CSV table of C-alpha atoms in Angstrom, one decimal:
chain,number,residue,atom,x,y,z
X,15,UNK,CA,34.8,25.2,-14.2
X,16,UNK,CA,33.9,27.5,-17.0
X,17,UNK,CA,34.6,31.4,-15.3
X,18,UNK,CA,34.7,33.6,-18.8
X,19,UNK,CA,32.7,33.2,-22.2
X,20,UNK,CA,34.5,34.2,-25.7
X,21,UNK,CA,32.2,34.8,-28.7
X,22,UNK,CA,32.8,35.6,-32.0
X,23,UNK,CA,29.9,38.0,-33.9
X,24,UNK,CA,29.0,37.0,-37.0
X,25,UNK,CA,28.3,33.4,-37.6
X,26,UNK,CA,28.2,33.3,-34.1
X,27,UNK,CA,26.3,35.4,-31.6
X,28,UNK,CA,24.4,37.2,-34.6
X,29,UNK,CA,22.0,35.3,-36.6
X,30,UNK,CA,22.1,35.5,-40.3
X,31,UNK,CA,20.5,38.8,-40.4
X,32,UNK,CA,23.7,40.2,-38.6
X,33,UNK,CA,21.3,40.8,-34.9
X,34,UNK,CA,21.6,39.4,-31.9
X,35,UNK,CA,18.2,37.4,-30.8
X,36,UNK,CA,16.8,38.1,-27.2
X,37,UNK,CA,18.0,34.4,-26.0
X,38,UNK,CA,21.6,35.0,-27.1
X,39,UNK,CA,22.0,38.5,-25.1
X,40,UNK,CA,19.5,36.9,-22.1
X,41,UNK,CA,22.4,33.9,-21.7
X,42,UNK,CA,25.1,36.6,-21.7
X,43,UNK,CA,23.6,38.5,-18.8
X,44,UNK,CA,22.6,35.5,-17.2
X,45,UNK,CA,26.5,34.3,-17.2
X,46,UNK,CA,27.6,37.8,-15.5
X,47,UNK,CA,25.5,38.0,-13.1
X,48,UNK,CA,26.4,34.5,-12.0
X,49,UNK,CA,29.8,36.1,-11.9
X,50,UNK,CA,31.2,34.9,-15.4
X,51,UNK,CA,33.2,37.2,-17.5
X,52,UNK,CA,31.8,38.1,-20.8
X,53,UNK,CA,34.5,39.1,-23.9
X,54,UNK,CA,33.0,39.6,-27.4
X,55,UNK,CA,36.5,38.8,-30.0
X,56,UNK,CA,35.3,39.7,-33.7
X,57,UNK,CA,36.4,40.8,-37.0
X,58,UNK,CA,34.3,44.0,-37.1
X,59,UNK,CA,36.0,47.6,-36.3
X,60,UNK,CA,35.5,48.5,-32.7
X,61,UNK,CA,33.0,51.5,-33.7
X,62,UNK,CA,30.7,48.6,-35.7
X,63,UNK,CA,30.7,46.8,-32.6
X,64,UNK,CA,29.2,48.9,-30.1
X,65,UNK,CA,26.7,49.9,-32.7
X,66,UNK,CA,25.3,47.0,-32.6
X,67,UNK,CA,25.3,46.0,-28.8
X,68,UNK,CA,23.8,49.4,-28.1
X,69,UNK,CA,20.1,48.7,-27.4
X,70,UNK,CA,20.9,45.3,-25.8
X,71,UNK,CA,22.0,46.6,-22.6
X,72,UNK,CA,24.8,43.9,-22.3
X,73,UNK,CA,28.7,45.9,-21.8
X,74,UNK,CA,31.5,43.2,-22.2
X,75,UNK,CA,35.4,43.5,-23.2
X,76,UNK,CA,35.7,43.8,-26.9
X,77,UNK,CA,38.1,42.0,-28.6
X,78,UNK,CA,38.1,43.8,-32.2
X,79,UNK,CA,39.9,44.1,-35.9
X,80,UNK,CA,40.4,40.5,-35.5
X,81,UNK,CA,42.8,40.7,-31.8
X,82,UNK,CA,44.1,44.7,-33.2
X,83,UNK,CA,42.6,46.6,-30.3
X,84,UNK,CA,40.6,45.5,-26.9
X,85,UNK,CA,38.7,47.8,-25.4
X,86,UNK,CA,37.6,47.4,-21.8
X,87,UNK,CA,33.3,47.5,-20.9
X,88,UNK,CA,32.9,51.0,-20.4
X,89,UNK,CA,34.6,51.9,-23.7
X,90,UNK,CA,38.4,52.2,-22.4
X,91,UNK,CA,41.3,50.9,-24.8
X,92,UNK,CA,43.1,48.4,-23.4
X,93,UNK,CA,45.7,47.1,-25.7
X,94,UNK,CA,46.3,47.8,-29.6
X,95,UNK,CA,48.2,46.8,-32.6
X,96,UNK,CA,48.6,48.6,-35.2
X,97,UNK,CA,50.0,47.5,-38.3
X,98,UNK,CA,53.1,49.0,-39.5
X,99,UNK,CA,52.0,52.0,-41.7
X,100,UNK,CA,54.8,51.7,-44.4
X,101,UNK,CA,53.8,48.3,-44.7
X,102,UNK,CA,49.9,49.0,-44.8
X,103,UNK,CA,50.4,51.9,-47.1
X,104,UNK,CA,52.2,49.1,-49.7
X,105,UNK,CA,49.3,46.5,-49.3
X,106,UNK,CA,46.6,48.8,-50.1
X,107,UNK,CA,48.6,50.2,-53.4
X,108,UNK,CA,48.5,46.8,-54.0
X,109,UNK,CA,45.2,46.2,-53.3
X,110,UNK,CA,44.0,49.7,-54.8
X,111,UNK,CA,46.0,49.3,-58.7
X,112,UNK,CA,44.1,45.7,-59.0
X,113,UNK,CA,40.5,47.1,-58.2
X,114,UNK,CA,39.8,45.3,-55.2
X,115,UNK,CA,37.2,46.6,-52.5
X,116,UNK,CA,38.5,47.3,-49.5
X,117,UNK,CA,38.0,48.5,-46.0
X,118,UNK,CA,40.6,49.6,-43.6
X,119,UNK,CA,39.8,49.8,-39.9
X,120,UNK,CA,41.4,52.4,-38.3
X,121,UNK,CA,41.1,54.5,-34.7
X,122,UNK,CA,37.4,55.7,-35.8
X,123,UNK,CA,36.6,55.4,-39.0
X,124,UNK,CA,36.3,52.2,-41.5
X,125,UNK,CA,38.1,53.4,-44.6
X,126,UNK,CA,36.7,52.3,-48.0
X,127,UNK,CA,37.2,53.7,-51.4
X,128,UNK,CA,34.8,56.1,-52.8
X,129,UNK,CA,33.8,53.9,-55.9
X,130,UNK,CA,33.8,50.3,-53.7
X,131,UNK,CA,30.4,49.1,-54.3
X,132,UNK,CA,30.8,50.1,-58.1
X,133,UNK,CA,33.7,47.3,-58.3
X,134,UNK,CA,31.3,44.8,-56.2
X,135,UNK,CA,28.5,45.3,-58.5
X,136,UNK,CA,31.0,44.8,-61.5
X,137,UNK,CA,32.3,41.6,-59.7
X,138,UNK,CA,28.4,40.6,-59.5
X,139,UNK,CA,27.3,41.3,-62.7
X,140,UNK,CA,30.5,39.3,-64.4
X,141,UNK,CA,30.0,36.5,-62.1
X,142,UNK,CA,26.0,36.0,-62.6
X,143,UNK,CA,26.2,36.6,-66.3
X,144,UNK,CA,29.3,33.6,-66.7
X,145,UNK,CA,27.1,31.3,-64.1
X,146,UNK,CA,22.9,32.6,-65.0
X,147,UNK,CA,22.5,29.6,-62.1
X,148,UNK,CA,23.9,31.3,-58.8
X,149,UNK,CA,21.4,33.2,-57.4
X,150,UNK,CA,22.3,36.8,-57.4
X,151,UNK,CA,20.1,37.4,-54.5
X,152,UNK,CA,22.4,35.6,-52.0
X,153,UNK,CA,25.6,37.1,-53.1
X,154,UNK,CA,24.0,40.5,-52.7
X,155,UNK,CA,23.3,39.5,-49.0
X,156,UNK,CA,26.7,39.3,-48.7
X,157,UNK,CA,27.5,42.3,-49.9
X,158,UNK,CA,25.0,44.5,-48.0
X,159,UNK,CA,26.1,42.7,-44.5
X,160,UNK,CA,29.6,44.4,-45.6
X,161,UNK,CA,28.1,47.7,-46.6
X,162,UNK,CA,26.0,48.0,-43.2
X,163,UNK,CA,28.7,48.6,-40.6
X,164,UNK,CA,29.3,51.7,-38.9
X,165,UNK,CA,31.6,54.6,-39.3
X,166,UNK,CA,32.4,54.6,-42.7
X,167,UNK,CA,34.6,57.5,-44.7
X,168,UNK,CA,35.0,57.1,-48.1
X,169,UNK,CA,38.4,58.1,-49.7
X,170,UNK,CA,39.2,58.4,-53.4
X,171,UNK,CA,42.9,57.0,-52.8
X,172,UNK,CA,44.2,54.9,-49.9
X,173,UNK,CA,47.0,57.7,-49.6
X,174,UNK,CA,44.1,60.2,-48.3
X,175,UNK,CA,45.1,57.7,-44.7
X,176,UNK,CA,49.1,58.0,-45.2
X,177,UNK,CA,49.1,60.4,-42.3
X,178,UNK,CA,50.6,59.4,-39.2
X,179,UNK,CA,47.6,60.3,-36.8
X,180,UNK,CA,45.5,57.5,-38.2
X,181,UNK,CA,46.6,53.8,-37.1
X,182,UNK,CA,45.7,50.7,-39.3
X,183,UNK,CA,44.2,47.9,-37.7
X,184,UNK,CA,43.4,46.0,-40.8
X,185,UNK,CA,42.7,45.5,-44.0
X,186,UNK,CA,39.7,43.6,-45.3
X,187,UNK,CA,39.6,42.6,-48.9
X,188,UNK,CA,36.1,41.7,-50.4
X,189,UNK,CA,35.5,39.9,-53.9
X,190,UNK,CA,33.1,37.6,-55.7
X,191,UNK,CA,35.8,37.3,-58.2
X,192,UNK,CA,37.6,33.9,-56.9
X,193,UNK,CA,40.5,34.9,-59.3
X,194,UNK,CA,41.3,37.9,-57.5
X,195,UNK,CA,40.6,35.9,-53.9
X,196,UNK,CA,43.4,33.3,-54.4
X,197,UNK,CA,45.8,35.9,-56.1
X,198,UNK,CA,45.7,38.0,-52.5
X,199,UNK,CA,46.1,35.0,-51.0
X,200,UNK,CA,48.7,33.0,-52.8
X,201,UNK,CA,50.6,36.7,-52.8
X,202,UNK,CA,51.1,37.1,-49.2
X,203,UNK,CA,50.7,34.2,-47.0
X,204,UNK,CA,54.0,33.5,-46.3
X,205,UNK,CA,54.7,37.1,-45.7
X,206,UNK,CA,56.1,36.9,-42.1
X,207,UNK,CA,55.8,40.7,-41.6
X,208,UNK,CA,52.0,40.2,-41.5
X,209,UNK,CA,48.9,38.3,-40.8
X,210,UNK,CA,46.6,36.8,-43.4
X,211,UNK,CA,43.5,35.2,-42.4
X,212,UNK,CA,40.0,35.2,-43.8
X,213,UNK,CA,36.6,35.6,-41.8
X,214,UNK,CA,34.5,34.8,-44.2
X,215,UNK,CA,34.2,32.8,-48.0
X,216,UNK,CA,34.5,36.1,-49.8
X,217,UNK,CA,36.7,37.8,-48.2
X,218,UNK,CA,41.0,38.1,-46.8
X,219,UNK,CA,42.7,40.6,-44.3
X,220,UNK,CA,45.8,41.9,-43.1
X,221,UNK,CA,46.8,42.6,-39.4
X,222,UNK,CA,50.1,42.9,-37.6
X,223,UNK,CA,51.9,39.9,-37.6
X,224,UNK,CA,50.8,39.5,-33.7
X,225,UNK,CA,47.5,40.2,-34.1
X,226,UNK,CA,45.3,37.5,-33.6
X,227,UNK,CA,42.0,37.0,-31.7
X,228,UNK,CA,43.9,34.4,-29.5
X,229,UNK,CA,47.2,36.9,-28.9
X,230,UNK,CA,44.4,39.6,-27.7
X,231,UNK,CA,42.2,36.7,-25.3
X,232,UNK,CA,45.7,35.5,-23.9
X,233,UNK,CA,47.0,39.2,-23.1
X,234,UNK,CA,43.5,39.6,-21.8
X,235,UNK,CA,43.1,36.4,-19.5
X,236,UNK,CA,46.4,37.3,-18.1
X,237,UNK,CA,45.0,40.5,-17.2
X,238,UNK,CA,41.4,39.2,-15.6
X,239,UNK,CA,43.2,36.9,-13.9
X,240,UNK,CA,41.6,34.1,-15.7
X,241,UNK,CA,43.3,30.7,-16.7
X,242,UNK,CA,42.9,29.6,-20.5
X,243,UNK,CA,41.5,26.3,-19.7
X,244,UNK,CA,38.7,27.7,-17.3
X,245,UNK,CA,37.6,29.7,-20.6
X,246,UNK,CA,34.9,28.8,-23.2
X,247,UNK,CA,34.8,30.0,-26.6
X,248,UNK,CA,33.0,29.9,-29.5
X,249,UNK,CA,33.1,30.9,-33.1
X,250,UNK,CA,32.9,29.6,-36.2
X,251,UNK,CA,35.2,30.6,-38.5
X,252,UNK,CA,38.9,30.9,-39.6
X,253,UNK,CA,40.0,33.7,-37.5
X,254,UNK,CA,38.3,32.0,-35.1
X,255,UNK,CA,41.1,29.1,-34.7
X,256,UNK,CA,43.5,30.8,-32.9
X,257,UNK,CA,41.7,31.9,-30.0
X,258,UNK,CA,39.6,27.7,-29.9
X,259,UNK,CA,43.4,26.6,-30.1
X,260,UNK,CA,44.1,28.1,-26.6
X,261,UNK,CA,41.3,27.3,-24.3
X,262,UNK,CA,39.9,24.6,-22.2
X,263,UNK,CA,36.6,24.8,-23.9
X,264,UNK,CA,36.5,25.2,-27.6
X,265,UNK,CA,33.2,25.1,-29.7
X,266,UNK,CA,32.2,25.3,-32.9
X,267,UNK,CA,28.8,26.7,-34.2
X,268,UNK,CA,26.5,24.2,-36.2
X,269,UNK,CA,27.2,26.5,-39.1
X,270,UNK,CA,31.0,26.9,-38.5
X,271,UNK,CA,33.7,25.2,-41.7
X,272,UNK,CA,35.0,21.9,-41.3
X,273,UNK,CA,38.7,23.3,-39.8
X,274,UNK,CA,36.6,24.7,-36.8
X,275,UNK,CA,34.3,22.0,-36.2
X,276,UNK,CA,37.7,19.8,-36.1
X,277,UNK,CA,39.5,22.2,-33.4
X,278,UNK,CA,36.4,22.2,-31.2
X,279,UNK,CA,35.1,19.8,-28.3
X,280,UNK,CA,31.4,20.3,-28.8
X,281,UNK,CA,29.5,21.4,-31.7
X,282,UNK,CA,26.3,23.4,-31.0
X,283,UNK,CA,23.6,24.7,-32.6
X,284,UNK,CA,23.4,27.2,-35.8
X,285,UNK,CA,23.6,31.0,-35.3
X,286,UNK,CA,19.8,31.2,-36.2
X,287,UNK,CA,19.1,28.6,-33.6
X,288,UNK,CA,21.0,30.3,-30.6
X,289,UNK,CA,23.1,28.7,-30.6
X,290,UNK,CA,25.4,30.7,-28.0
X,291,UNK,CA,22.5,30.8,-25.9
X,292,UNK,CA,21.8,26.7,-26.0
X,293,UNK,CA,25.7,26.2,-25.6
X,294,UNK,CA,25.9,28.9,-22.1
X,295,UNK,CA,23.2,27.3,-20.9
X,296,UNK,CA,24.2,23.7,-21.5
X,297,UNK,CA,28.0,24.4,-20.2
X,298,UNK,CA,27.9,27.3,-18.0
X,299,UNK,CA,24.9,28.0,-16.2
X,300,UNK,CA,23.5,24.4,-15.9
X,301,UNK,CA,26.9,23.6,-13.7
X,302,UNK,CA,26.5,27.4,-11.3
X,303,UNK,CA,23.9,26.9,-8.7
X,304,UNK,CA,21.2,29.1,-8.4
């Protein structure tokens, strides 16, 4: 029987306009108060995350920065894992002399050079003029989703962070340039002093080489009490795998990539059809008498 609900944000619980619709937080509450545990694991800096719960009412564990930190319901950290910040410091040169966008999530702040959304518009601006038949107005809806989270400071060189006060949780690069997407990626992915996944088609990050969304759910399980194959979770993309891999009920949004679909037992509906809601209903409340 299904006792705790995992969710992934974007893709996921928010629809495409990066909010939560009034069936997806009524589930939620719905599962708690039938006595279900409620963890939100996402890709977004802890900061970003309560921002956007903060009118909904609902207060879950957060698992954020991709499995980096998890922070308990009333705001408490749990558990973090920072990246090591010689190693971060080199990434972010590297990232920095090659004029990628970046974003670097930290204690409280998301870090992101002062000139970032110069280089995306660049990016854009090459891209639409070498292909006049990709609309310009769906890329740019993926660059303002990136440009509307929460706490950001804007530096003028990734050493302005070298101090030792400020912990790295990760690194997000963002590019249209697919060039520049495959070169991060060919660079470092058998780096074993690091993670490398991706949460999105235009995008790759860094974390500790433990941090994962399904490192933080198993620490976190452990802690609740809660065995991994009474949990459900749902998510639907990349950095979503590790955390479907380890529990009883994995499920994959109608939107979620192939790899996730294929990892998952069920696949429900699209994030702009509630699909979280449709799923907790179908799975967890349908089988909890009333």
């Amino acid at each position: 029987m299904i006792s705790c609900i995992v969710t992934d944000l974007d893709g996921t619980l928010l629809n495409h306009e990066s909010k939560i619709s009034p069936q997806n937080v009524e589930s939620l509450k719905m599962a708690q108060e039938k006595g279900v545990e409620v963890i939100v694991a996402t890709g977004r800096n802890y900061p970003d995350v309560i921002e956007i719960f903060k009118d909904t009412g609902l207060k879950t564990w957060i698992i954020a920065a991709n499995g980096a930190t998890i922070h308990d319901p009333e705001g408490n950290r749990f558990d973090h894992v920072p990246m090591d910040k010689q190693k971060a410091m080199k990434l972010l040169q590297w990232l920095e002399e090659r004029d990628y966008y970046y974003e670097v999530f930290s204690n409280d702040y998301l870090y992101s050079p002062q000139r970032g959304r110069q280089l995306i518009e660049i990016e854009l601006d090459r891209l639409c003029t070498a292909n006049p038949e990709i609309s310009r107005a769906e890329l740019e809806k993926h660059a303002i989703t990136q440009f509307s989270q929460t706490g950001f400071s804007y530096i003028n060189s990734y050493k302005e962070i070298e101090m030792p006060t400020i912990d790295v949780y990760n690194i997000l690069a963002f590019s249209f340039d697919k060039q520049k997407l495959d070169a991060g990626w060919e660079t470092f992915k058998d780096d074993p002093s690091i993670t490398l996944v991706t949460s999105g088609t235009y995008n790759f990050e860094f974390e500790h080489k433990d941090a994962s969304k399904g490192n933080a759910l198993v620490k976190l399980a452990k802690h609740l009490g809660v065995p991994l194959k009474d949990i459900l979770a749902i998510g639907d993309s990349m950095n979503d795998l590790s955390m479907l891999e380890k529990v009883g009920y994995p499920v994959a949004m109608g939107n979620a990539r192939e790899d996730v679909k294929n990892a998952s037992i069920e696949i429900a509906e699209t994030n702009d059809e509630h699909g979280v809601a449709n799923t907790v209903k179908r799975l967890v409340l349908s089988s909890i008498a009333i």
